[in-house]
C-alpha cells in the first residue's frame, strides 16, 4: 500500500491481478487455490448481500472464526461495503467477548458451526444476526445466503 492509497482502493484493485494466486490453503489431502479475481468477486458479492440485507455504512460486523479464505473474503466484503470489521480471537473468554460485542454494537457475527452454540449462549443485550461461514447452502444462516451476484450501490 502506498501513501496515497486507502484501504478501500487496495480492496478495489484486487481483481487487477486476475488469475494470480491470492490464497492457497494446504489441507492434509488436498489444496484449495483462490485467485485474486475469485477473492475480489466473492468479497464484492458478500458486500452486495450485506447492503441488500439492510446493513448500513459504519455498522459493525464481528468475525469469530478460524482463518479461512471465506473469512478473508468476508473481511474484504465488509470493508468494501463501508462497514467496520471487528475480528475477534476465538480464544477470548465469554466475559470479554460479551463486552466487545456489546461495545462495538455488532449487528452481525460471522462465525462457524463449531462456535455458534457458544455465541448463542452469551448474555447479549441485543442479538446480532449470525452468519455461518461453513453452513450448507440451504441453511438460512449460511454466508452463501448473503452472497449477492447482482450489483448493489455501495458507499
mmCIF file of C-alpha atoms in Angstrom:
data_model
loop_
_atom_site.group_PDB
_atom_site.id
_atom_site.type_symbol
_atom_site.label_atom_id
_atom_site.label_comp_id
_atom_site.label_asym_id
_atom_site.label_seq_id
_atom_site.Cartn_x
_atom_site.Cartn_y
_atom_site.Cartn_z
ATOM 1 C CA UNK A 1 0.000 0.000 0.000
ATOM 2 C CA UNK A 2 1.440 3.373 -0.957
ATOM 3 C CA UNK A 3 0.929 6.580 0.990
ATOM 4 C CA UNK A 4 -1.777 7.832 -1.406
ATOM 5 C CA UNK A 5 -3.879 4.683 -1.271
ATOM 6 C CA UNK A 6 -6.743 3.983 1.057
ATOM 7 C CA UNK A 7 -7.680 0.528 2.237
ATOM 8 C CA UNK A 8 -10.781 0.806 0.031
ATOM 9 C CA UNK A 9 -8.660 1.459 -3.084
ATOM 10 C CA UNK A 10 -6.497 -1.559 -2.261
ATOM 11 C CA UNK A 11 -9.646 -3.689 -1.924
ATOM 12 C CA UNK A 12 -10.970 -2.311 -5.220
ATOM 13 C CA UNK A 13 -7.721 -3.214 -7.000
ATOM 14 C CA UNK A 14 -7.743 -6.916 -6.061
ATOM 15 C CA UNK A 15 -9.286 -8.013 -9.347
ATOM 16 C CA UNK A 16 -6.470 -6.378 -11.323
ATOM 17 C CA UNK A 17 -4.265 -9.369 -10.545
ATOM 18 C CA UNK A 18 -6.863 -11.676 -12.125
ATOM 19 C CA UNK A 19 -5.662 -15.266 -12.190
ATOM 20 C CA UNK A 20 -2.639 -14.880 -9.922
ATOM 21 C CA UNK A 21 -2.907 -16.857 -6.700
ATOM 22 C CA UNK A 22 -4.214 -14.790 -3.802
ATOM 23 C CA UNK A 23 -4.794 -17.584 -1.291
ATOM 24 C CA UNK A 24 -3.539 -21.132 -1.068
ATOM 25 C CA UNK A 25 -4.917 -23.439 1.608
ATOM 26 C CA UNK A 26 -2.987 -26.645 2.114
ATOM 27 C CA UNK A 27 -5.048 -29.440 3.633
ATOM 28 C CA UNK A 28 -3.922 -32.902 4.661
ATOM 29 C CA UNK A 29 -5.211 -34.439 1.436
ATOM 30 C CA UNK A 30 -5.864 -31.527 -0.873
ATOM 31 C CA UNK A 31 -5.199 -27.895 -1.548
ATOM 32 C CA UNK A 32 -7.530 -25.046 -2.336
ATOM 33 C CA UNK A 33 -6.489 -22.119 -4.528
ATOM 34 C CA UNK A 34 -8.275 -18.780 -4.772
ATOM 35 C CA UNK A 35 -7.216 -16.319 -7.457
ATOM 36 C CA UNK A 36 -7.317 -12.570 -6.841
ATOM 37 C CA UNK A 37 -10.258 -12.420 -9.241
ATOM 38 C CA UNK A 38 -12.178 -15.082 -7.271
ATOM 39 C CA UNK A 39 -11.394 -13.381 -3.972
ATOM 40 C CA UNK A 40 -12.492 -9.985 -5.303
ATOM 41 C CA UNK A 41 -15.717 -11.427 -6.781
ATOM 42 C CA UNK A 42 -16.597 -13.236 -3.549
ATOM 43 C CA UNK A 43 -15.892 -10.136 -1.443
ATOM 44 C CA UNK A 44 -17.983 -7.999 -3.813
ATOM 45 C CA UNK A 45 -20.879 -10.482 -3.628
ATOM 46 C CA UNK A 46 -20.706 -10.502 0.167
ATOM 47 C CA UNK A 47 -20.636 -6.687 0.305
ATOM 48 C CA UNK A 48 -23.645 -6.522 -2.026
ATOM 49 C CA UNK A 49 -25.508 -9.065 0.094
ATOM 50 C CA UNK A 50 -24.864 -7.173 3.329
ATOM 51 C CA UNK A 51 -26.194 -3.967 1.783
ATOM 52 C CA UNK A 52 -29.271 -5.791 0.445
ATOM 53 C CA UNK A 53 -29.928 -7.109 3.955
ATOM 54 C CA UNK A 54 -30.119 -3.540 5.285
ATOM 55 C CA UNK A 55 -26.708 -3.305 6.853
ATOM 56 C CA UNK A 56 -25.515 0.286 6.654
ATOM 57 C CA UNK A 57 -22.234 2.115 6.221
ATOM 58 C CA UNK A 58 -20.498 2.238 9.605
ATOM 59 C CA UNK A 59 -22.275 -0.845 11.002
ATOM 60 C CA UNK A 60 -20.004 -3.169 12.957
ATOM 61 C CA UNK A 61 -19.750 -6.766 11.751
ATOM 62 C CA UNK A 62 -17.825 -9.097 14.028
ATOM 63 C CA UNK A 63 -15.890 -12.192 12.984
ATOM 64 C CA UNK A 64 -15.314 -15.011 15.454
ATOM 65 C CA UNK A 65 -13.898 -17.836 13.379
ATOM 66 C CA UNK A 66 -10.720 -19.565 12.374
ATOM 67 C CA UNK A 67 -8.817 -18.144 9.416
ATOM 68 C CA UNK A 68 -10.108 -19.345 6.051
ATOM 69 C CA UNK A 69 -10.494 -17.976 2.517
ATOM 70 C CA UNK A 70 -14.137 -17.217 3.342
ATOM 71 C CA UNK A 71 -13.063 -15.291 6.455
ATOM 72 C CA UNK A 72 -10.715 -13.168 4.352
ATOM 73 C CA UNK A 73 -13.380 -12.596 1.672
ATOM 74 C CA UNK A 74 -15.860 -11.604 4.391
ATOM 75 C CA UNK A 75 -13.471 -9.030 5.899
ATOM 76 C CA UNK A 76 -12.785 -7.538 2.465
ATOM 77 C CA UNK A 77 -16.525 -7.513 1.715
ATOM 78 C CA UNK A 78 -17.293 -5.754 4.997
ATOM 79 C CA UNK A 79 -14.699 -3.074 4.218
ATOM 80 C CA UNK A 80 -15.920 -2.787 0.627
ATOM 81 C CA UNK A 81 -19.453 -2.107 1.892
ATOM 82 C CA UNK A 82 -18.174 0.691 4.146
ATOM 83 C CA UNK A 83 -18.793 -1.249 7.325
ATOM 84 C CA UNK A 84 -16.476 -1.873 10.251
ATOM 85 C CA UNK A 85 -14.871 -5.311 10.522
ATOM 86 C CA UNK A 86 -14.418 -6.398 14.141
ATOM 87 C CA UNK A 87 -12.226 -9.528 14.086
ATOM 88 C CA UNK A 88 -12.153 -11.283 17.452
ATOM 89 C CA UNK A 89 -9.873 -14.028 18.713
ATOM 90 C CA UNK A 90 -11.727 -17.332 19.044
ATOM 91 C CA UNK A 91 -9.951 -17.864 22.377
ATOM 92 C CA UNK A 92 -11.427 -14.809 24.108
ATOM 93 C CA UNK A 93 -13.250 -15.539 27.349
ATOM 94 C CA UNK A 94 -17.030 -15.148 27.420
ATOM 95 C CA UNK A 95 -16.969 -12.004 29.573
ATOM 96 C CA UNK A 96 -14.524 -10.246 27.230
ATOM 97 C CA UNK A 97 -16.423 -11.470 24.188
ATOM 98 C CA UNK A 98 -19.750 -10.136 25.511
ATOM 99 C CA UNK A 99 -18.169 -6.789 26.404
ATOM 100 C CA UNK A 100 -16.510 -6.435 22.989
ATOM 101 C CA UNK A 101 -19.628 -7.408 21.024
ATOM 102 C CA UNK A 102 -21.809 -5.024 23.030
ATOM 103 C CA UNK A 103 -19.279 -2.194 22.973
ATOM 104 C CA UNK A 104 -18.839 -2.483 19.190
ATOM 105 C CA UNK A 105 -22.626 -2.729 18.694
ATOM 106 C CA UNK A 106 -22.040 -5.571 16.245
ATOM 107 C CA UNK A 107 -25.131 -6.028 14.063
ATOM 108 C CA UNK A 108 -23.851 -9.339 12.722
ATOM 109 C CA UNK A 109 -21.489 -12.037 13.902
ATOM 110 C CA UNK A 110 -19.715 -14.131 11.303
ATOM 111 C CA UNK A 111 -18.703 -17.461 12.762
ATOM 112 C CA UNK A 112 -18.716 -21.228 12.200
ATOM 113 C CA UNK A 113 -20.940 -24.124 13.251
ATOM 114 C CA UNK A 114 -18.255 -25.061 15.784
ATOM 115 C CA UNK A 115 -18.629 -21.690 17.550
ATOM 116 C CA UNK A 116 -22.345 -20.915 17.140
ATOM 117 C CA UNK A 117 -23.572 -22.723 20.273
ATOM 118 C CA UNK A 118 -21.180 -20.752 22.454
ATOM 119 C CA UNK A 119 -22.229 -17.457 20.870
ATOM 120 C CA UNK A 120 -25.937 -18.238 21.237
ATOM 121 C CA UNK A 121 -25.406 -18.850 24.980
ATOM 122 C CA UNK A 122 -23.776 -15.444 25.530
ATOM 123 C CA UNK A 123 -25.822 -12.938 27.508
ATOM 124 C CA UNK A 124 -26.003 -10.262 24.811
ATOM 125 C CA UNK A 125 -28.438 -7.378 25.338
ATOM 126 C CA UNK A 126 -29.030 -7.071 21.606
ATOM 127 C CA UNK A 127 -28.940 -10.143 19.417
ATOM 128 C CA UNK A 128 -26.850 -9.873 16.271
ATOM 129 C CA UNK A 129 -27.548 -11.729 13.048
ATOM 130 C CA UNK A 130 -25.478 -14.923 12.901
ATOM 131 C CA UNK A 131 -23.785 -15.733 9.601
ATOM 132 C CA UNK A 132 -22.066 -19.125 9.375
ATOM 133 C CA UNK A 133 -19.076 -19.499 7.069
ATOM 134 C CA UNK A 134 -19.303 -23.281 6.932
ATOM 135 C CA UNK A 135 -23.058 -23.895 6.836
ATOM 136 C CA UNK A 136 -24.635 -25.594 3.852
ATOM 137 C CA UNK A 137 -26.103 -23.543 1.040
ATOM 138 C CA UNK A 138 -29.683 -24.307 2.163
ATOM 139 C CA UNK A 139 -29.095 -23.183 5.760
ATOM 140 C CA UNK A 140 -30.661 -19.750 6.281
ATOM 141 C CA UNK A 141 -27.665 -18.737 8.427
ATOM 142 C CA UNK A 142 -25.183 -19.693 5.700
ATOM 143 C CA UNK A 143 -22.962 -16.952 4.401
ATOM 144 C CA UNK A 144 -23.847 -18.283 0.942
ATOM 145 C CA UNK A 145 -27.363 -16.947 1.576
ATOM 146 C CA UNK A 146 -25.849 -13.467 1.947
ATOM 147 C CA UNK A 147 -23.779 -13.617 -1.238
ATOM 148 C CA UNK A 148 -25.459 -11.471 -3.862
ATOM 149 C CA UNK A 149 -24.456 -11.518 -7.504
ATOM 150 C CA UNK A 150 -26.497 -8.507 -8.533
ATOM 151 C CA UNK A 151 -24.594 -5.253 -8.236
ATOM 152 C CA UNK A 152 -25.671 -3.015 -5.386
ATOM 153 C CA UNK A 153 -24.809 0.642 -4.998
ATOM 154 C CA UNK A 154 -22.029 0.518 -2.433
ATOM 155 C CA UNK A 155 -20.973 3.532 -0.361
#
